[in-house]
Every structure is written in structure tokens, then in C-alpha cells.
PDB file of C-alpha atoms and ligand atoms in Angstrom:
ATOM      1  CA  MET A   1     -54.687   3.130-171.639  1.00 96.00           C
ATOM      2  CA  VAL A   2     -57.239   4.841-174.111  1.00 98.00           C
ATOM      3  CA  ARG A   3     -57.525   3.419-177.344  1.00 98.00           C
ATOM      4  CA  VAL A   4     -59.662   5.981-179.818  1.00 98.00           C
ATOM      5  CA  GLN A   5     -60.708   5.624-183.531  1.00 98.00           C
ATOM      6  CA  VAL A   6     -61.004   8.104-185.878  1.00 98.00           C
ATOM      7  CA  PRO A   7     -62.580   8.401-189.254  1.00 98.00           C
ATOM      8  CA  ALA A   8     -61.265   9.386-192.297  1.00 98.00           C
ATOM      9  CA  THR A   9     -62.891  12.238-194.082  1.00 98.00           C
ATOM     10  CA  THR A  10     -63.609  14.347-196.917  1.00 98.00           C
ATOM     11  CA  ALA A  11     -63.633  18.160-197.166  1.00 98.00           C
ATOM     12  CA  ASN A  12     -65.630  20.544-199.319  1.00 98.00           C
ATOM     13  CA  LEU A  13     -68.038  18.066-201.338  1.00 98.00           C
ATOM     14  CA  GLY A  14     -67.189  20.118-204.133  1.00 98.00           C
ATOM     15  CA  PRO A  15     -68.657  23.391-203.971  1.00 98.00           C
ATOM     16  CA  GLY A  16     -68.729  23.860-199.901  1.00 98.00           C
ATOM     17  CA  PHE A  17     -64.697  25.156-199.904  1.00 98.00           C
ATOM     18  CA  ASP A  18     -63.692  24.791-196.181  1.00 98.00           C
ATOM     19  CA  CYS A  19     -67.242  24.631-195.020  1.00 98.00           C
ATOM     20  CA  LEU A  20     -68.404  21.458-195.702  1.00 98.00           C
ATOM     21  CA  GLY A  21     -67.157  17.439-194.846  1.00 98.00           C
ATOM     22  CA  MET A  22     -67.944  14.314-194.614  1.00 98.00           C
ATOM     23  CA  ALA A  23     -66.745  11.179-192.417  1.00 98.00           C
ATOM     24  CA  LEU A  24     -65.682   8.077-194.385  1.00 98.00           C
ATOM     25  CA  GLN A  25     -66.133   4.063-193.107  1.00 98.00           C
ATOM     26  CA  LEU A  26     -62.148   3.818-192.973  1.00 98.00           C
ATOM     27  CA  TYR A  27     -60.078   4.623-189.092  1.00 98.00           C
ATOM     28  CA  ASN A  28     -57.502   5.113-187.695  1.00 98.00           C
ATOM     29  CA  SER A  29     -56.796   4.095-184.189  1.00 98.00           C
ATOM     30  CA  VAL A  30     -54.453   5.915-181.176  1.00 98.00           C
ATOM     31  CA  GLU A  31     -53.737   4.309-178.321  1.00 98.00           C
ATOM     32  CA  MET A  32     -52.303   6.225-175.595  1.00 98.00           C
ATOM     33  CA  SER A  33     -50.553   5.606-172.538  1.00 98.00           C
ATOM     34  CA  VAL A  34     -48.818   6.912-169.618  1.00 98.00           C
ATOM     35  CA  THR A  35     -45.447   5.646-168.729  1.00 98.00           C
ATOM     36  CA  PRO A  36     -43.225   6.411-166.307  1.00 97.00           C
ATOM     37  CA  SER A  37     -40.804   8.526-168.383  1.00 97.00           C
ATOM     38  CA  GLY A  38     -39.664   9.432-171.778  1.00 97.00           C
ATOM     39  CA  LEU A  39     -41.381   8.954-175.469  1.00 97.00           C
ATOM     40  CA  LEU A  40     -42.278   5.879-176.962  1.00 98.00           C
ATOM     41  CA  ILE A  41     -44.033   6.252-180.619  1.00 98.00           C
ATOM     42  CA  GLU A  42     -44.779   2.622-182.344  1.00 98.00           C
ATOM     43  CA  VAL A  43     -46.635   3.130-185.769  1.00 98.00           C
ATOM     44  CA  GLN A  44     -48.163   0.452-188.544  1.00 98.00           C
ATOM     45  CA  GLY A  45     -49.853   0.913-191.549  1.00 98.00           C
ATOM     46  CA  GLU A  46     -50.451   3.769-193.832  1.00 97.00           C
ATOM     47  CA  GLY A  47     -47.322   6.113-194.054  1.00 94.00           C
ATOM     48  CA  SER A  48     -45.388   4.306-191.417  1.00 95.00           C
ATOM     49  CA  PRO A  49     -41.485   4.609-192.724  1.00 95.00           C
ATOM     50  CA  ASP A  50     -42.440   8.230-192.504  1.00 94.00           C
ATOM     51  CA  ILE A  51     -43.952   8.888-189.776  1.00 97.00           C
ATOM     52  CA  PRO A  52     -41.939  10.905-186.863  1.00 97.00           C
ATOM     53  CA  ARG A  53     -41.459   8.467-183.871  1.00 97.00           C
ATOM     54  CA  ASN A  54     -40.316  11.620-181.646  1.00 97.00           C
ATOM     55  CA  GLU A  55     -41.424  15.076-180.603  1.00 97.00           C
ATOM     56  CA  ASP A  56     -42.760  16.242-184.126  1.00 97.00           C
ATOM     57  CA  ASN A  57     -45.239  13.717-183.780  1.00 98.00           C
ATOM     58  CA  LEU A  58     -48.538  15.247-184.938  1.00 98.00           C
ATOM     59  CA  VAL A  59     -50.541  12.673-182.452  1.00 98.00           C
ATOM     60  CA  TYR A  60     -48.039  13.877-179.673  1.00 98.00           C
ATOM     61  CA  GLN A  61     -48.226  17.610-180.534  1.00 98.00           C
ATOM     62  CA  ALA A  62     -52.122  17.472-180.622  1.00 98.00           C
ATOM     63  CA  ALA A  63     -52.113  15.754-177.035  1.00 98.00           C
ATOM     64  CA  LEU A  64     -49.762  18.687-175.974  1.00 98.00           C
ATOM     65  CA  LYS A  65     -51.853  21.383-176.397  1.00 98.00           C
ATOM     66  CA  VAL A  66     -54.823  19.227-174.335  1.00 98.00           C
ATOM     67  CA  PHE A  67     -52.570  18.623-171.518  1.00 98.00           C
ATOM     68  CA  LYS A  68     -51.496  21.998-171.464  1.00 97.00           C
ATOM     69  CA  GLN A  69     -55.254  23.283-171.275  1.00 95.00           C
ATOM     70  CA  ALA A  70     -55.752  20.740-168.675  1.00 95.00           C
ATOM     71  CA  GLY A  71     -52.877  21.442-166.593  1.00 96.00           C
ATOM     72  CA  TYR A  72     -51.495  18.047-166.569  1.00 96.00           C
ATOM     73  CA  ARG A  73     -47.926  16.758-167.493  1.00 94.00           C
ATOM     74  CA  PRO A  74     -47.941  12.829-167.699  1.00 97.00           C
ATOM     75  CA  PRO A  75     -44.310  11.492-166.546  1.00 97.00           C
ATOM     76  CA  GLY A  76     -43.884   9.364-169.812  1.00 97.00           C
ATOM     77  CA  LEU A  77     -46.505   8.458-173.038  1.00 98.00           C
ATOM     78  CA  LYS A  78     -46.653   5.838-175.231  1.00 98.00           C
ATOM     79  CA  ILE A  79     -48.493   6.653-178.392  1.00 98.00           C
ATOM     80  CA  LYS A  80     -49.228   2.976-180.832  1.00 98.00           C
ATOM     81  CA  LEU A  81     -50.836   4.158-184.329  1.00 98.00           C
ATOM     82  CA  ASN A  82     -52.570   1.984-186.204  1.00 98.00           C
ATOM     83  CA  ASN A  83     -53.150   3.791-189.559  1.00 98.00           C
ATOM     84  CA  ASN A  84     -55.892   2.938-192.085  1.00 98.00           C
ATOM     85  CA  ILE A  85     -55.926   6.318-193.790  1.00 98.00           C
ATOM     86  CA  PRO A  86     -53.476   7.014-196.655  1.00 98.00           C
ATOM     87  CA  VAL A  87     -51.365   9.787-195.955  1.00 97.00           C
ATOM     88  CA  ALA A  88     -51.785  13.245-198.077  1.00 97.00           C
ATOM     89  CA  ARG A  89     -54.205  12.235-200.263  1.00 98.00           C
ATOM     90  CA  GLY A  90     -56.900  14.474-199.548  1.00 98.00           C
ATOM     91  CA  LEU A  91     -58.670  11.786-196.907  1.00 98.00           C
ATOM     92  CA  GLY A  92     -57.790  13.587-193.583  1.00 98.00           C
ATOM     93  CA  SER A  93     -55.078  11.937-192.222  1.00 98.00           C
ATOM     94  CA  SER A  94     -53.250  14.685-190.529  1.00 97.00           C
ATOM     95  CA  THR A  95     -56.803  15.529-189.015  1.00 98.00           C
ATOM     96  CA  ALA A  96     -56.975  12.275-187.776  1.00 98.00           C
ATOM     97  CA  CYS A  97     -53.601  12.534-186.390  1.00 98.00           C
ATOM     98  CA  ILE A  98     -54.915  15.811-184.469  1.00 98.00           C
ATOM     99  CA  VAL A  99     -58.040  14.601-183.239  1.00 98.00           C
ATOM    100  CA  GLY A 100     -57.136  10.933-182.370  1.00 98.00           C
ATOM    101  CA  GLY A 101     -54.340  12.876-180.123  1.00 98.00           C
ATOM    102  CA  MET A 102     -56.571  15.395-178.558  1.00 98.00           C
ATOM    103  CA  ILE A 103     -59.624  12.822-177.459  1.00 98.00           C
ATOM    104  CA  ALA A 104     -57.076  10.299-176.130  1.00 98.00           C
ATOM    105  CA  ALA A 105     -54.953  13.272-174.501  1.00 98.00           C
ATOM    106  CA  ASN A 106     -58.495  14.369-173.369  1.00 98.00           C
ATOM    107  CA  ILE A 107     -59.478  11.165-171.717  1.00 98.00           C
ATOM    108  CA  ILE A 108     -56.109  10.655-170.040  1.00 97.00           C
ATOM    109  CA  SER A 109     -55.970  13.887-168.276  1.00 97.00           C
ATOM    110  CA  GLY A 110     -59.292  13.583-167.138  1.00 96.00           C
ATOM    111  CA  ASN A 111     -62.015  14.982-169.707  1.00 97.00           C
ATOM    112  CA  HIS A 112     -61.492  18.770-168.548  1.00 96.00           C
ATOM    113  CA  LEU A 113     -62.280  19.328-172.604  1.00 97.00           C
ATOM    114  CA  ASN A 114     -65.977  19.265-174.184  1.00 97.00           C
ATOM    115  CA  GLN A 115     -66.413  18.199-177.602  1.00 97.00           C
ATOM    116  CA  LYS A 116     -66.827  21.726-178.522  1.00 97.00           C
ATOM    117  CA  ASP A 117     -63.456  22.505-176.961  1.00 97.00           C
ATOM    118  CA  ILE A 118     -61.786  19.896-178.822  1.00 98.00           C
ATOM    119  CA  ILE A 119     -62.987  21.140-182.138  1.00 98.00           C
ATOM    120  CA  ASN A 120     -62.072  24.536-181.522  1.00 98.00           C
ATOM    121  CA  LEU A 121     -58.415  23.764-180.389  1.00 98.00           C
ATOM    122  CA  ALA A 122     -58.181  20.903-183.656  1.00 98.00           C
ATOM    123  CA  TYR A 123     -59.225  23.735-186.121  1.00 98.00           C
ATOM    124  CA  GLY A 124     -56.666  25.985-184.339  1.00 96.00           C
ATOM    125  CA  MET A 125     -54.089  23.730-185.236  1.00 97.00           C
ATOM    126  CA  GLU A 126     -55.395  22.226-188.822  1.00 95.00           C
ATOM    127  CA  GLY A 127     -56.625  25.784-190.247  1.00 94.00           C
ATOM    128  CA  HIS A 128     -59.770  25.100-191.616  1.00 96.00           C
ATOM    129  CA  PRO A 129     -62.651  23.264-190.129  1.00 97.00           C
ATOM    130  CA  ASP A 130     -64.323  21.026-192.546  1.00 98.00           C
ATOM    131  CA  ASN A 131     -62.372  17.591-191.921  1.00 98.00           C
ATOM    132  CA  VAL A 132     -61.908  18.346-188.357  1.00 98.00           C
ATOM    133  CA  CYS A 133     -65.926  18.744-187.526  1.00 98.00           C
ATOM    134  CA  ALA A 134     -66.464  15.810-189.702  1.00 98.00           C
ATOM    135  CA  ALA A 135     -64.037  13.598-187.766  1.00 98.00           C
ATOM    136  CA  ILE A 136     -65.059  14.288-184.479  1.00 98.00           C
ATOM    137  CA  ILE A 137     -68.577  14.334-184.841  1.00 97.00           C
ATOM    138  CA  GLY A 138     -69.225  12.048-188.137  1.00 97.00           C
ATOM    139  CA  GLY A 139     -71.923  11.678-190.926  1.00 97.00           C
ATOM    140  CA  ILE A 140     -71.871  14.948-193.382  1.00 98.00           C
ATOM    141  CA  VAL A 141     -70.973  18.242-191.323  1.00 98.00           C
ATOM    142  CA  VAL A 142     -71.426  22.240-192.310  1.00 98.00           C
ATOM    143  CA  ALA A 143     -68.616  23.975-190.261  1.00 98.00           C
ATOM    144  CA  VAL A 144     -67.997  27.449-190.157  1.00 98.00           C
ATOM    145  CA  PRO A 145     -65.729  29.451-188.037  1.00 97.00           C
ATOM    146  CA  ALA A 146     -67.476  32.631-186.507  1.00 97.00           C
ATOM    147  CA  ASP A 147     -66.611  34.834-183.586  1.00 94.00           C
ATOM    148  CA  GLY A 148     -63.219  32.851-182.565  1.00 91.00           C
ATOM    149  CA  GLU A 149     -65.089  29.506-182.498  1.00 96.00           C
ATOM    150  CA  VAL A 150     -66.406  27.113-184.890  1.00 98.00           C
ATOM    151  CA  ARG A 151     -70.113  26.452-185.535  1.00 97.00           C
ATOM    152  CA  CYS A 152     -70.795  22.948-186.898  1.00 97.00           C
ATOM    153  CA  LEU A 153     -74.090  21.050-187.347  1.00 97.00           C
ATOM    154  CA  LYS A 154     -74.569  17.620-188.587  1.00 97.00           C
ATOM    155  CA  ILE A 155     -76.590  16.162-191.827  1.00 95.00           C
ATOM    156  CA  PRO A 156     -77.912  12.897-191.680  1.00 90.00           C
ATOM    157  CA  PRO A 157     -76.379  11.174-194.612  1.00 92.00           C
ATOM    158  CA  PRO A 158     -78.902   9.739-197.520  1.00 93.00           C
ATOM    159  CA  LYS A 159     -79.646   6.297-197.517  1.00 89.00           C
ATOM    160  CA  ASN A 160     -77.678   3.963-199.217  1.00 93.00           C
ATOM    161  CA  LEU A 161     -75.186   6.703-200.482  1.00 97.00           C
ATOM    162  CA  ARG A 162     -71.425   5.148-200.834  1.00 98.00           C
ATOM    163  CA  ALA A 163     -68.479   6.451-202.063  1.00 98.00           C
ATOM    164  CA  ALA A 164     -65.956   5.711-204.405  1.00 98.00           C
ATOM    165  CA  VAL A 165     -62.928   6.799-203.497  1.00 98.00           C
ATOM    166  CA  THR A 166     -60.031   6.672-205.950  1.00 98.00           C
ATOM    167  CA  ILE A 167     -56.491   7.252-204.771  1.00 98.00           C
ATOM    168  CA  PRO A 168     -53.524   8.490-206.558  1.00 98.00           C
ATOM    169  CA  GLU A 169     -50.051   6.632-205.664  1.00 97.00           C
ATOM    170  CA  PHE A 170     -48.572  10.090-205.239  1.00 97.00           C
ATOM    171  CA  PRO A 171     -48.874  12.579-202.426  1.00 97.00           C
ATOM    172  CA  LEU A 172     -50.364  15.886-202.320  1.00 97.00           C
ATOM    173  CA  PHE A 173     -49.719  18.248-199.351  1.00 96.00           C
ATOM    174  CA  THR A 174     -52.403  20.526-198.504  1.00 96.00           C
ATOM    175  CA  ARG A 175     -50.190  23.380-198.561  1.00 95.00           C
ATOM    176  CA  THR A 176     -49.216  23.011-202.097  1.00 97.00           C
ATOM    177  CA  SER A 177     -52.774  22.691-203.006  1.00 97.00           C
ATOM    178  CA  ARG A 178     -53.598  25.869-201.244  1.00 97.00           C
ATOM    179  CA  GLU A 179     -50.672  27.673-202.743  1.00 97.00           C
ATOM    180  CA  VAL A 180     -52.092  27.374-206.716  1.00 98.00           C
ATOM    181  CA  LEU A 181     -55.704  29.130-205.617  1.00 98.00           C
ATOM    182  CA  PRO A 182     -56.218  32.727-206.548  1.00 98.00           C
ATOM    183  CA  GLN A 183     -56.375  35.377-203.765  1.00 97.00           C
ATOM    184  CA  GLN A 184     -59.862  36.754-205.702  1.00 97.00           C
ATOM    185  CA  VAL A 185     -62.342  34.617-207.895  1.00 97.00           C
ATOM    186  CA  PRO A 186     -64.703  36.699-210.230  1.00 98.00           C
ATOM    187  CA  MET A 187     -68.433  37.549-208.660  1.00 98.00           C
ATOM    188  CA  SER A 188     -69.942  34.774-211.338  1.00 98.00           C
ATOM    189  CA  ASP A 189     -67.965  32.068-209.859  1.00 98.00           C
ATOM    190  CA  VAL A 190     -68.999  33.018-205.908  1.00 98.00           C
ATOM    191  CA  ILE A 191     -72.496  32.901-207.600  1.00 98.00           C
ATOM    192  CA  PHE A 192     -72.189  29.895-208.738  1.00 98.00           C
ATOM    193  CA  ASN A 193     -70.506  27.850-205.933  1.00 98.00           C
ATOM    194  CA  LEU A 194     -73.307  29.913-203.675  1.00 98.00           C
ATOM    195  CA  GLY A 195     -76.384  28.289-205.576  1.00 98.00           C
ATOM    196  CA  ARG A 196     -74.575  25.008-205.426  1.00 98.00           C
ATOM    197  CA  VAL A 197     -73.621  24.484-201.529  1.00 98.00           C
ATOM    198  CA  ALA A 198     -77.491  25.750-200.919  1.00 98.00           C
ATOM    199  CA  LEU A 199     -78.424  23.023-203.655  1.00 98.00           C
ATOM    200  CA  LEU A 200     -76.141  20.819-202.032  1.00 98.00           C
ATOM    201  CA  VAL A 201     -77.051  21.148-198.375  1.00 98.00           C
ATOM    202  CA  SER A 202     -80.792  20.487-199.361  1.00 97.00           C
ATOM    203  CA  ALA A 203     -80.250  17.528-201.444  1.00 97.00           C
ATOM    204  CA  LEU A 204     -78.436  15.705-198.471  1.00 97.00           C
ATOM    205  CA  TYR A 205     -81.094  16.525-196.108  1.00 95.00           C
ATOM    206  CA  THR A 206     -83.694  15.612-198.263  1.00 96.00           C
ATOM    207  CA  GLY A 207     -81.846  12.364-199.463  1.00 95.00           C
ATOM    208  CA  ASP A 208     -82.263  13.641-203.136  1.00 97.00           C
ATOM    209  CA  ILE A 209     -79.129  12.537-204.727  1.00 97.00           C
ATOM    210  CA  ASN A 210     -80.094  13.107-208.297  1.00 97.00           C
ATOM    211  CA  GLN A 211     -79.337  16.571-207.454  1.00 98.00           C
ATOM    212  CA  PHE A 212     -75.290  16.019-206.727  1.00 98.00           C
ATOM    213  CA  GLY A 213     -74.108  16.281-210.389  1.00 98.00           C
ATOM    214  CA  VAL A 214     -75.106  19.938-210.499  1.00 98.00           C
ATOM    215  CA  ALA A 215     -75.127  20.373-206.528  1.00 98.00           C
ATOM    216  CA  MET A 216     -71.202  19.469-206.312  1.00 98.00           C
ATOM    217  CA  GLU A 217     -70.142  21.536-209.226  1.00 98.00           C
ATOM    218  CA  ASP A 218     -67.360  23.982-207.884  1.00 98.00           C
ATOM    219  CA  ARG A 219     -65.505  26.894-209.462  1.00 98.00           C
ATOM    220  CA  VAL A 220     -63.400  28.193-206.773  1.00 98.00           C
ATOM    221  CA  HIS A 221     -60.910  25.579-206.016  1.00 98.00           C
ATOM    222  CA  GLN A 222     -61.262  22.862-208.378  1.00 98.00           C
ATOM    223  CA  PRO A 223     -60.415  24.609-211.528  1.00 98.00           C
ATOM    224  CA  TYR A 224     -57.285  25.614-210.429  1.00 98.00           C
ATOM    225  CA  ARG A 225     -55.902  22.377-208.611  1.00 98.00           C
ATOM    226  CA  THR A 226     -56.630  20.124-211.908  1.00 98.00           C
ATOM    227  CA  THR A 227     -53.008  21.181-212.887  1.00 96.00           C
ATOM    228  CA  LEU A 228     -51.786  19.058-209.808  1.00 98.00           C
ATOM    229  CA  VAL A 229     -53.704  15.894-210.462  1.00 98.00           C
ATOM    230  CA  PRO A 230     -52.813  14.646-213.979  1.00 97.00           C
ATOM    231  CA  GLY A 231     -55.989  12.917-215.705  1.00 97.00           C
ATOM    232  CA  MET A 232     -58.762  14.767-213.173  1.00 98.00           C
ATOM    233  CA  LYS A 233     -60.937  15.985-215.833  1.00 98.00           C
ATOM    234  CA  LYS A 234     -60.898  12.260-217.773  1.00 98.00           C
ATOM    235  CA  VAL A 235     -61.546  10.907-214.197  1.00 98.00           C
ATOM    236  CA  PHE A 236     -64.482  13.253-213.842  1.00 98.00           C
ATOM    237  CA  ALA A 237     -66.097  12.384-217.006  1.00 98.00           C
ATOM    238  CA  ALA A 238     -65.301   8.652-216.869  1.00 98.00           C
ATOM    239  CA  ALA A 239     -66.966   8.180-213.459  1.00 98.00           C
ATOM    240  CA  LYS A 240     -70.024  10.176-214.804  1.00 98.00           C
ATOM    241  CA  LEU A 241     -70.434   8.086-218.081  1.00 98.00           C
ATOM    242  CA  ALA A 242     -70.382   4.676-215.414  1.00 98.00           C
ATOM    243  CA  GLY A 243     -73.461   6.634-213.738  1.00 97.00           C
ATOM    244  CA  ALA A 244     -71.626   8.423-210.811  1.00 98.00           C
ATOM    245  CA  LYS A 245     -74.470  11.030-209.242  1.00 98.00           C
ATOM    246  CA  GLY A 246     -71.881  13.646-208.110  1.00 98.00           C
ATOM    247  CA  ILE A 247     -67.802  13.724-208.289  1.00 98.00           C
ATOM    248  CA  THR A 248     -65.676  15.990-206.178  1.00 98.00           C
ATOM    249  CA  LEU A 249     -61.832  16.006-205.350  1.00 98.00           C
ATOM    250  CA  SER A 250     -61.634  15.191-201.833  1.00 98.00           C
ATOM    251  CA  GLY A 251     -60.294  18.068-200.119  1.00 98.00           C
ATOM    252  CA  ALA A 252     -57.381  19.493-201.178  1.00 98.00           C
ATOM    253  CA  GLY A 253     -56.696  16.207-203.167  1.00 95.00           C
ATOM    254  CA  PRO A 254     -55.175  14.004-205.084  1.00 98.00           C
ATOM    255  CA  ALA A 255     -58.222  11.640-204.351  1.00 98.00           C
ATOM    256  CA  ILE A 256     -61.132  11.322-206.396  1.00 98.00           C
ATOM    257  CA  ILE A 257     -64.776  10.685-205.173  1.00 98.00           C
ATOM    258  CA  ALA A 258     -67.622   9.765-206.744  1.00 98.00           C
ATOM    259  CA  TYR A 259     -70.728   9.275-205.352  1.00 98.00           C
ATOM    260  CA  SER A 260     -73.948   7.076-206.143  1.00 98.00           C
ATOM    261  CA  ASP A 261     -76.483   4.181-204.565  1.00 96.00           C
ATOM    262  CA  GLY A 262     -75.188   1.891-206.918  1.00 93.00           C
ATOM    263  CA  ASN A 263     -72.808   0.300-209.483  1.00 95.00           C
ATOM    264  CA  MET A 264     -70.087   0.972-207.389  1.00 98.00           C
ATOM    265  CA  GLU A 265     -67.556  -1.326-208.479  1.00 98.00           C
ATOM    266  CA  LEU A 266     -68.046  -0.510-211.669  1.00 98.00           C
ATOM    267  CA  ILE A 267     -67.613   3.613-210.914  1.00 98.00           C
ATOM    268  CA  ALA A 268     -64.458   2.390-209.180  1.00 98.00           C
ATOM    269  CA  ARG A 269     -63.075   0.530-211.749  1.00 98.00           C
ATOM    270  CA  VAL A 270     -63.598   2.988-214.596  1.00 98.00           C
ATOM    271  CA  MET A 271     -61.876   5.732-212.376  1.00 98.00           C
ATOM    272  CA  ARG A 272     -58.678   3.747-211.499  1.00 98.00           C
ATOM    273  CA  ASP A 273     -58.285   2.869-215.421  1.00 98.00           C
ATOM    274  CA  THR A 274     -58.665   6.417-216.317  1.00 98.00           C
ATOM    275  CA  PHE A 275     -55.719   7.292-213.952  1.00 98.00           C
ATOM    276  CA  ARG A 276     -53.450   4.635-214.730  1.00 97.00           C
ATOM    277  CA  GLN A 277     -54.296   5.602-218.805  1.00 97.00           C
ATOM    278  CA  ASN A 278     -52.807   9.237-217.558  1.00 96.00           C
ATOM    279  CA  GLY A 279     -49.852   7.439-215.942  1.00 96.00           C
ATOM    280  CA  VAL A 280     -50.960   7.799-212.422  1.00 98.00           C
ATOM    281  CA  PRO A 281     -50.755   4.718-210.369  1.00 98.00           C
ATOM    282  CA  ALA A 282     -54.395   4.614-208.237  1.00 98.00           C
ATOM    283  CA  LYS A 283     -55.980   2.139-206.163  1.00 98.00           C
ATOM    284  CA  SER A 284     -59.978   2.352-205.331  1.00 97.00           C
ATOM    285  CA  MET A 285     -61.898   2.068-202.178  1.00 97.00           C
ATOM    286  CA  ILE A 286     -65.514   1.954-201.820  1.00 98.00           C
ATOM    287  CA  LEU A 287     -66.536   3.367-198.486  1.00 98.00           C
ATOM    288  CA  GLY A 288     -70.027   4.139-196.529  1.00 98.00           C
ATOM    289  CA  ILE A 289     -70.446   7.118-194.771  1.00 97.00           C
ATOM    290  CA  SER A 290     -69.261   6.953-191.068  1.00 97.00           C
ATOM    291  CA  PRO A 291     -72.265   7.850-189.162  1.00 96.00           C
ATOM    292  CA  VAL A 292     -70.066   8.313-185.998  1.00 96.00           C
ATOM    293  CA  GLY A 293     -67.223  10.469-185.483  1.00 98.00           C
ATOM    294  CA  ALA A 294     -64.015   9.804-183.145  1.00 98.00           C
ATOM    295  CA  ARG A 295     -64.490   7.892-179.912  1.00 97.00           C
ATOM    296  CA  ALA A 296     -62.770   5.802-177.596  1.00 96.00           C
ATOM    297  CA  LEU A 297     -63.219   2.046-177.545  1.00 93.00           C
ATOM    298  CA  GLU A 298     -61.062   1.241-174.953  1.00 86.00           C
ATOM    299  CA  ILE A 299     -60.398   2.868-171.772  1.00 90.00           C
ATOM    300  CA  LYS A 300     -58.418   0.616-168.950  1.00 91.00           C
TER     301      LYS A 300
HETATM  302  N1  LIG B 401     -60.853  22.405-197.058  1.00 63.62           N
HETATM  303  C1  LIG B 401     -59.337  22.425-197.588  1.00 63.62           C
HETATM  304  C2  LIG B 401     -59.102  22.056-198.969  1.00 63.62           C
HETATM  305  C3  LIG B 401     -59.249  20.565-196.975  1.00 63.62           C
HETATM  306  O1  LIG B 401     -59.593  22.016-199.989  1.00 63.62           O
HETATM  307  O2  LIG B 401     -57.780  22.963-199.003  1.00 63.62           O
HETATM  308  C4  LIG B 401     -57.869  20.352-196.941  1.00 63.62           C
HETATM  309  O3  LIG B 401     -57.866  18.962-196.432  1.00 63.62           O
END
């Protein structure tokens, strides 16, 4: 039996569309054991009623990819999922399934794949590398696909950085949230984002979170996604007034994250209240940055 813990993740951090990610201190666990025959899947927690218990299950699908590469076929498999990451809210729940399934399956089948192999395999399933790299290596990551593989570097999180994560009650699937994006964006918006990504990476490295207000601005994806998240602009404005240093849509949304190093309760409350005033029930969590990525907590 192996039990793997995988962090929630937030992608983009504003301007770094598909190339910046961050792991958060909220974790799912994936327990996997070999059985004499069949497939048994048990699910507890977030999304439990809707998660498939058959071969369509994403954790199982991810595990199969690893077993195939390792040339291993378990006679049967039992998978127990304990989910704390809200599903389809922009917090990397599907990434956690993919990464958790792959890492557990890799251990069960004799550790044939290294971390880089798992990053590349998980990227192949997910289609963008930002959440995947953050979930696997933890902290804050820059992740770029190049020449058929993912290049991934870790940035140490600034001290005391906290995230007020505000999660609307409605789900938003990444596919839907990517469908509203244009095929082309104006050069002026590309220049806008390039500068901000560079500023953000420098600010993260130096711990200068006072740069976040400008450094987390984005013109490449968030403006197009506002139509999918009622009250989004107002939540951004309210968080800023409450003292947030930087505010972003979390990944493809609909969760919104405000970053700061203090007053987190107030920022979270104001964001939640603003969503509610716009007819969107929402909850908040105040989370630290997870310095660690997915890892096995138990192997028996
Ligand atoms: N970078 C991706 C997006 C993350 O924004 O569509 C999706 O989880």
C-alpha cells in the first residue's frame, strides 16, 4: 500500500499564463494497493458524489500510463481518495488526481520513472505544465514546454506570503474557460504581460511583495474570463481596498486569490462578501504556500 499526498495548485499567478504555478497548503491524498483482482475505488470529501468509481476515474487513468511505461500490470487495484481540494474551481483538483495517481503507481511498479519523467507524462495528460510542475515539486514554479519536454525551475516562496483563496459555489471547467480566449491578442497586451511576468519573477525571488499590485496584472486571459465569473472585477477591487498586495484569478477560475502578508481574515471576508453581493455564494480559505510537492507519506 502506498499513500501519496498532493498539494492544491494555482496557475498563472496573473500574467504568467500557462507558465507560472504555485503549490498551496491544502492536500488530497491518494492511497493505492494491489489486490488479487478487479478495481475498487473509494472516494471521500470534495466532489465525492460525482467522481467516477470505474475505469474512467482520472487517478486510475493516470496510474495506467505509469504502469504501461513500467511494463507492469497489477492483477487488481484498490484506490482510496481523500479529497480536500474543491473540484473544478481553479485549484488544481484534476492535476492532483493525475499527479497522485502517477506517483502512487510509480512506487507500486518499482520506481521506474524519475521526477522529470512524471512531470512530462503528467503534462501530456493535462496539456499545460503550470499546475503539474507546482504539484510535483512544490513552492512556486516557472514551467515551460520546450523540445518535447518540460523545463521547470522552482522559486523559493517569499517569507510570510499567504493566500486568501475565495471559492465560488459554482464549478468552471478549464475547457470552458479556455474556449473564451481569443486565438490572437494585440502586441501591446503581449508587451504588457511580458514586463509583468519578468517583474513578478524578480519580485518573488527578492521577496518584494509590494510589487505584486502591478506584477500580477494581466491582459492575456483574465479580461476574457470575467464574463464567466460574476462579480470578478468587484472582488478584485474589494480585495485591493482591504489591503491585498496582488490579486489573480486562480488558474482558469472561478476561485480568486489575493496575496498578502497580513490582514488575511479581513481580505478573505471582504472578497467573500463581495461575491455574495453579486449573487455568488462563496467560501474562503487562508492558505500558506506549500514548500513541498507531492510525496509518499506511507509505503507498506
Ligand atoms: N493555465 C491554465 C489556464 C490553468 O489558465 O487555462 C488551468 O488550470
